[in-house]
Short mmCIF file of C-alpha atoms in Angstrom, two decimals:
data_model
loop_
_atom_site.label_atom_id
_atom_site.label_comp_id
_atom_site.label_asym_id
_atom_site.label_seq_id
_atom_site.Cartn_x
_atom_site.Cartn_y
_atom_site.Cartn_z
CA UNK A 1 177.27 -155.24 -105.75
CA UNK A 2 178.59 -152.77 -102.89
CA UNK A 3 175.74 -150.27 -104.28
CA UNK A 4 173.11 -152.76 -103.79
CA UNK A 5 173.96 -153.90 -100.66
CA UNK A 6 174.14 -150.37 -99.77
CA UNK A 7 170.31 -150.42 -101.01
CA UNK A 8 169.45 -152.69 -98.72
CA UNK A 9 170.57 -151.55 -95.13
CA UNK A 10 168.66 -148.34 -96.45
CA UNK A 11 165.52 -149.70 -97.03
CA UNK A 12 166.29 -151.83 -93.86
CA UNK A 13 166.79 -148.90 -92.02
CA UNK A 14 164.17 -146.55 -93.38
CA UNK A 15 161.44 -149.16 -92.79
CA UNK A 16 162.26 -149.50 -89.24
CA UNK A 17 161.33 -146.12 -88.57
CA UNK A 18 158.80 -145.10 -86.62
CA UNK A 19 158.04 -141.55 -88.72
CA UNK A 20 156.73 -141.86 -92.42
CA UNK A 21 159.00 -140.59 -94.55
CA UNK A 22 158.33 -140.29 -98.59
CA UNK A 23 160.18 -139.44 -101.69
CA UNK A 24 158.26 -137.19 -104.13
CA UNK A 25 160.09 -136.27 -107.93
CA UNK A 26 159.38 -132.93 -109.54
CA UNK A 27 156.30 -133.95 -111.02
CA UNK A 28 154.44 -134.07 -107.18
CA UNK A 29 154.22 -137.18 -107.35
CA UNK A 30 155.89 -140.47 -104.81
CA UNK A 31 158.34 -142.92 -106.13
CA UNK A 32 159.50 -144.18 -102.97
CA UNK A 33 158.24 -144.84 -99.13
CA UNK A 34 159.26 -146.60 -95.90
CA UNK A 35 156.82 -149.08 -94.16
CA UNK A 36 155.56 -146.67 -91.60
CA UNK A 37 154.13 -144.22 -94.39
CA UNK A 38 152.07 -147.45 -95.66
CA UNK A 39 150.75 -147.97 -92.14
CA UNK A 40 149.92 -144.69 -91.18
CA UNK A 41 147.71 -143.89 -94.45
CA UNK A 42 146.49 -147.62 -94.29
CA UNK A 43 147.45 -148.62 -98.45
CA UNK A 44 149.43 -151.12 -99.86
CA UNK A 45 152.69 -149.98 -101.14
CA UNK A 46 151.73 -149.73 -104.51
CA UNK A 47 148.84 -147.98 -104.51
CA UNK A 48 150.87 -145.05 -102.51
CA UNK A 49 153.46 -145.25 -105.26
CA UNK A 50 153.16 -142.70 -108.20
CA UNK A 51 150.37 -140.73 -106.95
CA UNK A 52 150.50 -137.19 -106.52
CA UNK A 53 151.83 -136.22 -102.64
CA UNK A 54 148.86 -134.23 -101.56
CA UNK A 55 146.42 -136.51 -102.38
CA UNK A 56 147.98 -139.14 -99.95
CA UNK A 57 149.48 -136.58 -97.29
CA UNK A 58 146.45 -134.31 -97.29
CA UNK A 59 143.61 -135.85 -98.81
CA UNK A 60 142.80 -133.40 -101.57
CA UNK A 61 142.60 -133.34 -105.24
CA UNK A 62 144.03 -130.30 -105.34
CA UNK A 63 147.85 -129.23 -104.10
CA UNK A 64 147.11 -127.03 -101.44
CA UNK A 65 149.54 -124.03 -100.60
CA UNK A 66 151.06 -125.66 -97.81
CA UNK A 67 152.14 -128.67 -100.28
CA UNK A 68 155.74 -129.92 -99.10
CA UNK A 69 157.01 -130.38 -102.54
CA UNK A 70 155.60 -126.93 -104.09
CA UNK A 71 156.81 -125.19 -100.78
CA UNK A 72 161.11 -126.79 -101.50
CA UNK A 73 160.28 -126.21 -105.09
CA UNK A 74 160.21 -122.85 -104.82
CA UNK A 75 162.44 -121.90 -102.12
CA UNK A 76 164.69 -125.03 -103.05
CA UNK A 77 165.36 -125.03 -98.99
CA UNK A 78 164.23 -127.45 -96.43
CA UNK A 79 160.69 -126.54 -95.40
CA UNK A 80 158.54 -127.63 -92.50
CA UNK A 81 155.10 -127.32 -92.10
CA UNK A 82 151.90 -128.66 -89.95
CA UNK A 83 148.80 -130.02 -92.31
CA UNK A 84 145.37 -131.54 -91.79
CA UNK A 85 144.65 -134.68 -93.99
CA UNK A 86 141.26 -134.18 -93.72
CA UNK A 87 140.06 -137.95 -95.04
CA UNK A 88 141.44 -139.62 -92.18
CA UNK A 89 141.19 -136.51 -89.46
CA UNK A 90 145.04 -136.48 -88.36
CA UNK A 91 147.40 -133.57 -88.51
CA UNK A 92 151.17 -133.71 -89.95
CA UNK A 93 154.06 -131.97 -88.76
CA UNK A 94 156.16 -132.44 -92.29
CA UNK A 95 160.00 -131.64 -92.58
CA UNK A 96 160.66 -131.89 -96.39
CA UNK A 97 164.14 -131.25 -98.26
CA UNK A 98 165.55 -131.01 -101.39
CA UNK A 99 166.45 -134.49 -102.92
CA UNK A 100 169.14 -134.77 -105.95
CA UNK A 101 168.21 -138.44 -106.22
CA UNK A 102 165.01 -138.11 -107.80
CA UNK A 103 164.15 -140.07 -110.95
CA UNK A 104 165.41 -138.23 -114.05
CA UNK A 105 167.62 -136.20 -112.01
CA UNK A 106 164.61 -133.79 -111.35
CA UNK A 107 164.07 -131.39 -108.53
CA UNK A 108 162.32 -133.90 -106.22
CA UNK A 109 162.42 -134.11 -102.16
CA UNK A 110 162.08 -136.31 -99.12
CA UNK A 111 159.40 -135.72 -96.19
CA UNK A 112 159.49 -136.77 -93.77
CA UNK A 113 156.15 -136.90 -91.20
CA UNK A 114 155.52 -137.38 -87.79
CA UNK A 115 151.74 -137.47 -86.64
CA UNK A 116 150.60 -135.12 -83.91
CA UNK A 117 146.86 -135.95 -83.60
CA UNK A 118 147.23 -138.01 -80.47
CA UNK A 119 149.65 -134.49 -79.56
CA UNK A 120 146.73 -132.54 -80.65
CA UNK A 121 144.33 -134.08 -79.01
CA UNK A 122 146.33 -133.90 -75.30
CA UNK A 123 146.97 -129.99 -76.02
CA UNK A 124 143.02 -129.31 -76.86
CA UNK A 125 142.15 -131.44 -73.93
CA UNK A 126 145.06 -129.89 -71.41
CA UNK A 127 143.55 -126.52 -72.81
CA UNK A 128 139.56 -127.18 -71.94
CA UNK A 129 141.18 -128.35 -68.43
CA UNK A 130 142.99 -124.99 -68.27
CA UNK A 131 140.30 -123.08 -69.50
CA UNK A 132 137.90 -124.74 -66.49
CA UNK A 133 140.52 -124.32 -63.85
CA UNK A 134 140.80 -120.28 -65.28
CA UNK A 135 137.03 -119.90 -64.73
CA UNK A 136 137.44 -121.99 -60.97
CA UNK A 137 139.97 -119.83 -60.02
CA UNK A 138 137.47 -116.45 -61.25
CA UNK A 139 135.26 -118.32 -59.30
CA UNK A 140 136.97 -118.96 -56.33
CA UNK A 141 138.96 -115.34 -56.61
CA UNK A 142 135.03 -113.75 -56.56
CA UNK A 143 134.18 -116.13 -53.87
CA UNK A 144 136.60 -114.76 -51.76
CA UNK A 145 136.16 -111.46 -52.21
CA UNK A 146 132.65 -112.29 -51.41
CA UNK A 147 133.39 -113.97 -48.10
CA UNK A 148 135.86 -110.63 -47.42
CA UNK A 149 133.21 -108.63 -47.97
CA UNK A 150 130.59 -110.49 -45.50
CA UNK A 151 133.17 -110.84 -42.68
CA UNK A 152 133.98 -106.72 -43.24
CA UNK A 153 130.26 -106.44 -43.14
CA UNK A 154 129.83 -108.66 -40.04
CA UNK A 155 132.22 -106.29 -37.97
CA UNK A 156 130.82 -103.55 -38.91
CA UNK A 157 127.46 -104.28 -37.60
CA UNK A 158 128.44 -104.92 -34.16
CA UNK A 159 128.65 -101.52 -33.99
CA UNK A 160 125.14 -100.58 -35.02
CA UNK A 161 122.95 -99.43 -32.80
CA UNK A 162 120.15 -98.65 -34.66
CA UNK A 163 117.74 -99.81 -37.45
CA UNK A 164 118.70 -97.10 -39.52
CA UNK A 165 122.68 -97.59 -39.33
CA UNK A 166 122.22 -101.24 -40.37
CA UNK A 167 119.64 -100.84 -43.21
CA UNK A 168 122.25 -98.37 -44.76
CA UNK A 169 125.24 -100.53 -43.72
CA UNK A 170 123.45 -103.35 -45.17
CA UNK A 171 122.79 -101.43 -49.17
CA UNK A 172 126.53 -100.13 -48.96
CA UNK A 173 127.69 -103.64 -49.09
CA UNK A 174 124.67 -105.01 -50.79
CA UNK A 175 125.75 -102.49 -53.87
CA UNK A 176 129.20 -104.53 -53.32
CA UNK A 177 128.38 -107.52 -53.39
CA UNK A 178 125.69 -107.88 -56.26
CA UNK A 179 127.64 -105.12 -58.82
CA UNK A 180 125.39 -103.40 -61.23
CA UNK A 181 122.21 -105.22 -59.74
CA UNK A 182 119.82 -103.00 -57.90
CA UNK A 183 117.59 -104.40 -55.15
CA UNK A 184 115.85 -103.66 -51.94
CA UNK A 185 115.18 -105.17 -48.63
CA UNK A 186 111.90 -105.16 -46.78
CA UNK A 187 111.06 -105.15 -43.37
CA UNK A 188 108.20 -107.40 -42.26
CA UNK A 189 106.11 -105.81 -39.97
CA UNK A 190 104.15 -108.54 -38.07
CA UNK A 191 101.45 -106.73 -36.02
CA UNK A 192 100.08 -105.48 -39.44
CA UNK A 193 100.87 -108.23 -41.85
CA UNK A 194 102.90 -105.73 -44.46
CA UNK A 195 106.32 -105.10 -46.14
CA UNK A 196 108.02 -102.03 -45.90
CA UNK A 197 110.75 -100.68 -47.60
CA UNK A 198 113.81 -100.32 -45.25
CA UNK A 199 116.33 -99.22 -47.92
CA UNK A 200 117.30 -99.91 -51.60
CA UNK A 201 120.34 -99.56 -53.78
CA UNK A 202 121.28 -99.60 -57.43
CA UNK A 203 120.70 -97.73 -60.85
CA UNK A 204 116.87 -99.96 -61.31
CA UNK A 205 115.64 -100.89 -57.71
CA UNK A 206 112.11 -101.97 -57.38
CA UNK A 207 109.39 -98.96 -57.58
CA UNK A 208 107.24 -100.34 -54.88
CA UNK A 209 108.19 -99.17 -51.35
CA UNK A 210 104.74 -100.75 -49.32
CA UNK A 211 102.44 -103.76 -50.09
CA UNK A 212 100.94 -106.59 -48.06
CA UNK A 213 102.63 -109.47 -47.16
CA UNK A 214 100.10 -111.99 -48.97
CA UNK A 215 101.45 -110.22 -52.32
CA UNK A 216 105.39 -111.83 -51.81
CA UNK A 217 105.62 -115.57 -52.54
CA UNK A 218 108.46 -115.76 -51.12
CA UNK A 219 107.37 -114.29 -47.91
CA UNK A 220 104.33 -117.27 -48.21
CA UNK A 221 106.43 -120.13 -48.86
CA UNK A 222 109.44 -119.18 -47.12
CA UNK A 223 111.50 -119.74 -50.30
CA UNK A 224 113.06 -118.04 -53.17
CA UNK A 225 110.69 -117.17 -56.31
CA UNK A 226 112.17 -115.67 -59.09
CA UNK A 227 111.91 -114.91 -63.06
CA UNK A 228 114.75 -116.83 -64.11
CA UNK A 229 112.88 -119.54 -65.49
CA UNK A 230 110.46 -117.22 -67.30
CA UNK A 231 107.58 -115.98 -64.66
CA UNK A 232 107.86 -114.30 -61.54
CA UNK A 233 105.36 -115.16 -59.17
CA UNK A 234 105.32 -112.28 -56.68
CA UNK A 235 102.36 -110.06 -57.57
CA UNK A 236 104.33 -107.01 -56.05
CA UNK A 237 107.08 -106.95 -58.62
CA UNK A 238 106.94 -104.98 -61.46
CA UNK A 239 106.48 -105.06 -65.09
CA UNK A 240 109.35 -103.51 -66.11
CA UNK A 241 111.31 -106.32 -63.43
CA UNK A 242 112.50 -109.21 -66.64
CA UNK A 243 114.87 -110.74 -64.34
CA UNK A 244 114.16 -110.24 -60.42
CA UNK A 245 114.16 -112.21 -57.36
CA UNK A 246 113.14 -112.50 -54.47
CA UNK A 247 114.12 -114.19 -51.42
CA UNK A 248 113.12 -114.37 -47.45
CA UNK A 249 115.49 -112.89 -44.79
CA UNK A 250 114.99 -115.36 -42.11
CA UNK A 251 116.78 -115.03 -38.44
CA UNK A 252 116.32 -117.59 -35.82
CA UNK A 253 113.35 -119.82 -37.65
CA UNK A 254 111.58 -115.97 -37.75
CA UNK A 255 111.04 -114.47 -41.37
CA UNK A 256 112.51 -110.89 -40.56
CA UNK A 257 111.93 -109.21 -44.36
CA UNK A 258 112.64 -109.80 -47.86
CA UNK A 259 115.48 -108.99 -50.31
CA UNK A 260 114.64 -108.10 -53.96
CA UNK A 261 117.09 -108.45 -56.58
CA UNK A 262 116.65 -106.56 -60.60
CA UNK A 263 119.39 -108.29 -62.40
CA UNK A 264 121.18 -105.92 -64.45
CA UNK A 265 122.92 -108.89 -66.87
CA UNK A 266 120.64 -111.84 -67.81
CA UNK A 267 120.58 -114.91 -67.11
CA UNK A 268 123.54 -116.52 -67.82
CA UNK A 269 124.99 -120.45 -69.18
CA UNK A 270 125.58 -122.96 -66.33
CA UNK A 271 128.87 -122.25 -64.77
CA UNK A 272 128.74 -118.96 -65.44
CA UNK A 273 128.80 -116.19 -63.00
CA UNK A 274 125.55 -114.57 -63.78
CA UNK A 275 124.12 -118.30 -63.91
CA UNK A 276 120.80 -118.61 -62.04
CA UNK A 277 122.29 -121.24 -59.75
CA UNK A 278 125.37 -118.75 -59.34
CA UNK A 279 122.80 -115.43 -58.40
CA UNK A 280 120.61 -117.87 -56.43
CA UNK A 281 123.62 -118.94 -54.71
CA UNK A 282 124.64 -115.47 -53.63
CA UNK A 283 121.46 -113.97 -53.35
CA UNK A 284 120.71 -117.02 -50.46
CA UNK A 285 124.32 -116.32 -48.25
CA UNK A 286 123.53 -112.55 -48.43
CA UNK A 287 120.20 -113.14 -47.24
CA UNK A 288 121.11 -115.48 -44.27
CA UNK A 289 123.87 -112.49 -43.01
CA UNK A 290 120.93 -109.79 -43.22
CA UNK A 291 119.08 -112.11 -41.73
CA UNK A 292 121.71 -112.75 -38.48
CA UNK A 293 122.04 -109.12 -38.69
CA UNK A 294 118.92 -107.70 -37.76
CA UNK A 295 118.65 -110.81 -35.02
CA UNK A 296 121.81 -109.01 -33.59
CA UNK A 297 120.40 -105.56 -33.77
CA UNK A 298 117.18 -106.77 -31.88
CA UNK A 299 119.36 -108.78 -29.49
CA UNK A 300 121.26 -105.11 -28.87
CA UNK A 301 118.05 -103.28 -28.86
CA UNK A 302 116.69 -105.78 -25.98
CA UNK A 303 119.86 -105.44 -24.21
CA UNK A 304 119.92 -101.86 -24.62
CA UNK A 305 116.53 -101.38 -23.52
CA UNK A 306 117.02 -103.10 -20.68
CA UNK A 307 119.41 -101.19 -18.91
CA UNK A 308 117.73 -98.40 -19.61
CA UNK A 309 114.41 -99.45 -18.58
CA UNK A 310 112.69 -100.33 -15.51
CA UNK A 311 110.97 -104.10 -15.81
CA UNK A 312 108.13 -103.76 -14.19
CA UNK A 313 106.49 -100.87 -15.12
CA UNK A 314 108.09 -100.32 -18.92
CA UNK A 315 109.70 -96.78 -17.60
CA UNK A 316 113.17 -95.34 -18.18
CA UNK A 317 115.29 -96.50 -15.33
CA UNK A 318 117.38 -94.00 -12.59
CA UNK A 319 120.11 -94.71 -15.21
CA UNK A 320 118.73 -93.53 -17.89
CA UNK A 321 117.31 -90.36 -15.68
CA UNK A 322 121.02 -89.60 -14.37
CA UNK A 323 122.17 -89.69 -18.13
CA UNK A 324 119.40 -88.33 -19.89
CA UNK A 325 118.41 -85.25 -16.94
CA UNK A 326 121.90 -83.66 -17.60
CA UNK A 327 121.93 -83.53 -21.08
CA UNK A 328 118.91 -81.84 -21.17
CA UNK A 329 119.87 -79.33 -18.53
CA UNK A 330 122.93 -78.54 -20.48
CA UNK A 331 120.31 -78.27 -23.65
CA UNK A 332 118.13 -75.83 -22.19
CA UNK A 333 120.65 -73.77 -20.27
CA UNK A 334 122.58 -73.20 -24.10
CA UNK A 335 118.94 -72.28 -26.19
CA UNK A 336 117.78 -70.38 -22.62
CA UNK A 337 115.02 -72.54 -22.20
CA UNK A 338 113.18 -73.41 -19.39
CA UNK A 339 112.67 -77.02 -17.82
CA UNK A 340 110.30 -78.79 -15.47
CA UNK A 341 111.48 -81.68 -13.17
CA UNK A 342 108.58 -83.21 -11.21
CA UNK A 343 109.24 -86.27 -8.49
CA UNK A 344 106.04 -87.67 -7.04
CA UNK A 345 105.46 -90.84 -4.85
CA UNK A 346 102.61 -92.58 -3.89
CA UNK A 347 101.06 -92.41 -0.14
CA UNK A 348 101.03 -94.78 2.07
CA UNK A 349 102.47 -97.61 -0.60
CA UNK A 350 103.47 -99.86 2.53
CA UNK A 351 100.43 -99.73 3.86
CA UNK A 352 98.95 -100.60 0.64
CA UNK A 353 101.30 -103.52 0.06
CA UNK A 354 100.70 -105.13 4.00
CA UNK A 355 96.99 -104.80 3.23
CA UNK A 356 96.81 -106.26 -0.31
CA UNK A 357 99.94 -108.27 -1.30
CA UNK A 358 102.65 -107.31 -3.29
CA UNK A 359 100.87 -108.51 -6.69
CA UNK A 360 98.55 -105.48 -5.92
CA UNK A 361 101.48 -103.59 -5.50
CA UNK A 362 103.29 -104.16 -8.71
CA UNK A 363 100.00 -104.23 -10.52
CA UNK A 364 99.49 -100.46 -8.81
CA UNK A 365 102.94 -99.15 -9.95
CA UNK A 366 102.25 -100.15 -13.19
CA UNK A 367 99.10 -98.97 -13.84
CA UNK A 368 100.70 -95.42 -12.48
CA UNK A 369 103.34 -95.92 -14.76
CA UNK A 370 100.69 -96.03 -17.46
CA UNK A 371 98.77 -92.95 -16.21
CA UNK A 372 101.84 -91.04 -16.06
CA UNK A 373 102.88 -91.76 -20.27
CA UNK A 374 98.77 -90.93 -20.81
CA UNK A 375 99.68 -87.72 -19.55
CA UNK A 376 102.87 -86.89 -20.48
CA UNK A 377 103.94 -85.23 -23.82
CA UNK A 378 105.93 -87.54 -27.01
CA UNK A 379 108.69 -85.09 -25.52
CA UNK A 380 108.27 -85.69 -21.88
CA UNK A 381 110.74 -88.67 -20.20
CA UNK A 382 109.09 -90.25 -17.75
CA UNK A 383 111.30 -92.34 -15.37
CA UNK A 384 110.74 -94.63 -12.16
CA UNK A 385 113.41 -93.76 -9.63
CA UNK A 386 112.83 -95.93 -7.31
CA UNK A 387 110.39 -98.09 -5.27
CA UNK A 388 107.10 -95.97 -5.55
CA UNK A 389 108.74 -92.91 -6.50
CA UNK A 390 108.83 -91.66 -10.21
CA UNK A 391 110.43 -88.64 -11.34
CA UNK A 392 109.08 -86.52 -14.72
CA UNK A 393 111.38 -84.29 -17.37
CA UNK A 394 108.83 -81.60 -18.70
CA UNK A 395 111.69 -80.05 -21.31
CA UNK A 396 110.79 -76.07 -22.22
CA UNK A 397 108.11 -76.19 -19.39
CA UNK A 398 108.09 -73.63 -17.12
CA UNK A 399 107.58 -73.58 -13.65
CA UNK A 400 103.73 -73.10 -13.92
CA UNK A 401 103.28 -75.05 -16.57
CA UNK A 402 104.87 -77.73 -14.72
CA UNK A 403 103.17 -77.20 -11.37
CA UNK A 404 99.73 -77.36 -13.54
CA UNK A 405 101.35 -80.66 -14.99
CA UNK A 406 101.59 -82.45 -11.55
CA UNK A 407 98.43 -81.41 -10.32
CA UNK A 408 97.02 -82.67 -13.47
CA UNK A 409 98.51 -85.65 -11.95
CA UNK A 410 97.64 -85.90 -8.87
CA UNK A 411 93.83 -85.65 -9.89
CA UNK A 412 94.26 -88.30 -12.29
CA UNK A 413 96.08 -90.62 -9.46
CA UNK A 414 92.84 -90.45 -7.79
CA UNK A 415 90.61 -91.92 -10.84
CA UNK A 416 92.71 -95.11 -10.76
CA UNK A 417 91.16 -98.24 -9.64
CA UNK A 418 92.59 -101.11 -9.24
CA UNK A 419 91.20 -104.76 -9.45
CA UNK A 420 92.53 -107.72 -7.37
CA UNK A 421 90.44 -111.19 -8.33
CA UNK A 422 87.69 -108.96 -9.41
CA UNK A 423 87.63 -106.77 -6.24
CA UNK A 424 88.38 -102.66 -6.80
CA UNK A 425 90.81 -101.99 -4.18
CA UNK A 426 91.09 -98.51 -2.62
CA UNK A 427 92.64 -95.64 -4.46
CA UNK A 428 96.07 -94.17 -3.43
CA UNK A 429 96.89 -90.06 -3.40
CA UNK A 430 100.17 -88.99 -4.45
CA UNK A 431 103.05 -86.74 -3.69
CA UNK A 432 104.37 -84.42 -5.71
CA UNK A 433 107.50 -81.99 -5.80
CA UNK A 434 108.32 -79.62 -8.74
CA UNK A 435 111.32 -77.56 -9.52
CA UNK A 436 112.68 -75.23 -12.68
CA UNK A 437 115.63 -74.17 -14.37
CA UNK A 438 116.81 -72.16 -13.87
CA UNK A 439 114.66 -70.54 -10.42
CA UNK A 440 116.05 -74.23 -8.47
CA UNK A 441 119.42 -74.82 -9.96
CA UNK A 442 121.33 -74.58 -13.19
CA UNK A 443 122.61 -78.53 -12.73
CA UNK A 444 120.45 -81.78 -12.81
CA UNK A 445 122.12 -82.64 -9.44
CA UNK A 446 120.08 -79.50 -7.97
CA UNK A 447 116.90 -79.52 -9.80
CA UNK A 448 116.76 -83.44 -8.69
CA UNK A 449 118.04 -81.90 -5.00
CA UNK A 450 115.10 -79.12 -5.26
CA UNK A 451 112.35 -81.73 -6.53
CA UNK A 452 113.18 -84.03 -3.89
CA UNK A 453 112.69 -80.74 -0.81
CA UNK A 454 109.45 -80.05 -2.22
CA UNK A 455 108.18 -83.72 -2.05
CA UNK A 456 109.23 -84.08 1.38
CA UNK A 457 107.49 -80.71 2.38
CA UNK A 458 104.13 -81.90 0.68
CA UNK A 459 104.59 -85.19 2.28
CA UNK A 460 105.02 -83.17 5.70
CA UNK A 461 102.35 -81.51 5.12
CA UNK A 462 100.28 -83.76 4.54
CA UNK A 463 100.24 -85.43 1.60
CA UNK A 464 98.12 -85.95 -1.62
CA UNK A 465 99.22 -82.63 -2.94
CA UNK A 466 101.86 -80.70 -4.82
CA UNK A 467 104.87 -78.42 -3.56
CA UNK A 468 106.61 -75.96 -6.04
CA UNK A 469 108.25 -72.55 -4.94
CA UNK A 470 111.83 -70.16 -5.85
CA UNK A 471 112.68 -69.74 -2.65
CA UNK A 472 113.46 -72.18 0.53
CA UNK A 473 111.96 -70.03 3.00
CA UNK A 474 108.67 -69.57 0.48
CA UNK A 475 108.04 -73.10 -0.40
CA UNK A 476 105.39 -74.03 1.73
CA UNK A 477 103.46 -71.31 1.32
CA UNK A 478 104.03 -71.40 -2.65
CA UNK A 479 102.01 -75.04 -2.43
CA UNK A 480 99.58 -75.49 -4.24
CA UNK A 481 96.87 -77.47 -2.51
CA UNK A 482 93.75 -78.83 -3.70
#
């Protein structure tokens, strides 16, 4: 009776457990199981009862080697393993142990089962989440290394003075920022409708280094074209170019050039970093900073050039001429080389102004100013030095050869004609002094000082002529008069 009752609470107790647990005798098979087993396999009691274990646990006809009972059976220990019922799609973690209460007395054992799909489910779900958030933070690492890389670029621009600086400035980081992908960028060149080559970079950049500007779609449409979607439409890529693009470097509404990528990797999956969104992406951002870039290097350029150059007439300033006039004193006095220094001004330019207006005036000094780079030399620096008077740098000329220089002219003054509302107005003479290194001075302060004499002697004597000579005493009668 006490045995029984005994029985009872058991089975009271066993089938108020959440976990299935199952008794299995030495032949594999179940004689005995709690409530929850019945409800988690979804059988009545008895058709659970006297089967074999795997065919209920994991769905097979076959005892597989992960088997609770084979598994205590042979190590007569408690064993726990994890198995995949693969009828119903749930997996198993299973405790079993040996059981002396087995029908028969026979080797049997419990198990006891607790199921971990829901378990499974959260870890392969919390793992795709943590695999995404490992490729957003690769994302967002390369990203800002990326934005590092434009801000070190961006300071080191301000620094560049000069086309060539920033074009190789620009490939350095270019190499940077797009890894094993070669490219180029292109300069537009607006007066005659064409792309030039300002620099490229990479193991495969793009053979062609010139072509006209109606060849780049890009350039045409103001967008990007490229051949990740199977054709490239710019005519100026190449053959060998399976996955290019191309985009437009565009400063201040103004399309500036072009940037050409080759990919090295192919096109990737979405999401990953060699995605066509993703190189499209950073293709675009390097494009706009090139294309701020070289509107700061022409904003510098403009700035430059204007204090270094006179406004109305286009000349180098008397800034420029105090800079540039010493440094090429100290460059001829090291090679031995002679230099010319010529400062002319024109006669009678007040009178000329009173009687005409100061438009005539201005447009006068600047058709001189034009004469005067007409016939200079490429190497000659022409500079205005103030009001009507102009000074000339004739580097490695000679004192004759730079006398024969200003009277060259002073004829050529003469020829100019200037038109006010369609009237020719009179032409002016000029003034001219010349002095040499090293028969004037060894220092730009006393060639300028020597110059300056001479023009006031021809202007003494007379004007509309030139004055040259070695010695103070000598330099009238050194002029050389028409």
């Amino acid at each position: 009776m006490q045995l029984a009752e005994e029985n009872a609470s058991l089975e009271l107790v066993l089938d108020g457990l959440p976990d299935p647990v199952i008794w299995i005798d030495g032949s594999c098979r179940i004689y005995r199981a709690n409530r929850a087993a019945v409800d988690t396999f979804g059988e009545r009691l008895h058709s659970i009862l006297g089967r074999p274990c795997y065919e209920v646990i994991h769905g097979t006809n076959a005892p597989p080697p992960d088997c609770p009972h084979l598994r205590v059976q042979a190590t007569g220990q408690t064993e726990r393993s994890e198995c995949l019922n693969a009828q119903q799609e749930k997996t198993f973690d299973i405790a079993a142990s040996p059981c002396g209460f087995a029908p028969e007395g026979s080797r049997g054992c419990v198990a006891v089962l607790r199921d971990l799909t829901g378990h499974r489910s959260a870890e392969n779900a919390l793992r795709s989440e943590c695999h995404q958030l490992d490729g957003r933070a690769m994302h967002l690492e390369l990203r800002l290394q990326e934005l590092a890389l434009l801000g070190e670029m961006e300071d080191m621009l301000q620094v560049c003075d000069t086309p060539k600086k920033t074009y190789s400035l620009l490939a350095h980081f270019a190499a940077k920022l797009f890894g094993e992908d070669s490219g180029a960028f292109r300069v537009l060149r607006s007066r005659k409708k064409f792309m030039e080559t300002a620099v490229v970079w990479g193991e495969n950049p793009p053979s062609v280094q010139r072509f006209s500007a109606e060849q780049c779609s890009a350039i045409k449409s103001r967008r990007s074209t490229d051949s990740l979607s199977g054709v490239f439409p710019c005519r100026h890529a190449g053959a060998s170019s399976a996955h290019s693009l191309c985009l437009p470097v565009i400063g201040q509404g103004e399309i500036l050039g072009s940037l050409e990528l080759v990919l090295a990797v192919p096109q990737g999956t979405s999401g990953d970093l060699h995605s066509a969104d993703a190189v499209r992406r950073r293709a675009m951002t390097v494009a706009g900073h090139f294309g701020r870039a070289l509107v700061n290097l022409r904003i510098r350029q403009r700035l430059h050039s204007a204090s270094i150059r006179d406004p109305l007439t286009g000349l180098f300033n008397r800034r420029y001429l105090d800079e540039i006039l010493g440094h090429e004193v100290h460059r001829a006095a090291r090679a031995n080389r002679p230099l010319g220094v010529i400062m002319l001004d024109v006669d009678h330019f007040k009178l000329f102004n009173d009687a005409h207006g100061h438009l005539a005036g201005d447009a006068l000094l600047r058709s001189l100013a034009r004469m005067l780079q007409a016939c200079t030399r490429h190497e000659d620096i022409t500079c205005r030095y103030g009001g009507e008077e102009f000074v000339v740098i004739l580097p490695e000329a000679p004192l004759e050869v730079a006398c024969r220089r200003a009277e060259q002219l002073r004829a050529e003054a003469l020829r100019l004609r200037i038109n006010q509302h369609g009237r020719a107005l009179k032409p002016v003479s000029l003034s001219l002094g010349v002095a040499a290194l090293p028969q004037d001075g060894m220092s730009a302060r006393e060639l300028l000082a020597c110059a300056d004499r001479h023009l006031y002697i021809a202007k003494q004597a007379g004007r509309d002529r030139v004055v040259a000579g070695a010695q103070p005493a000598k330099r009238v009668a050194h002029a050389l008069v028409p």
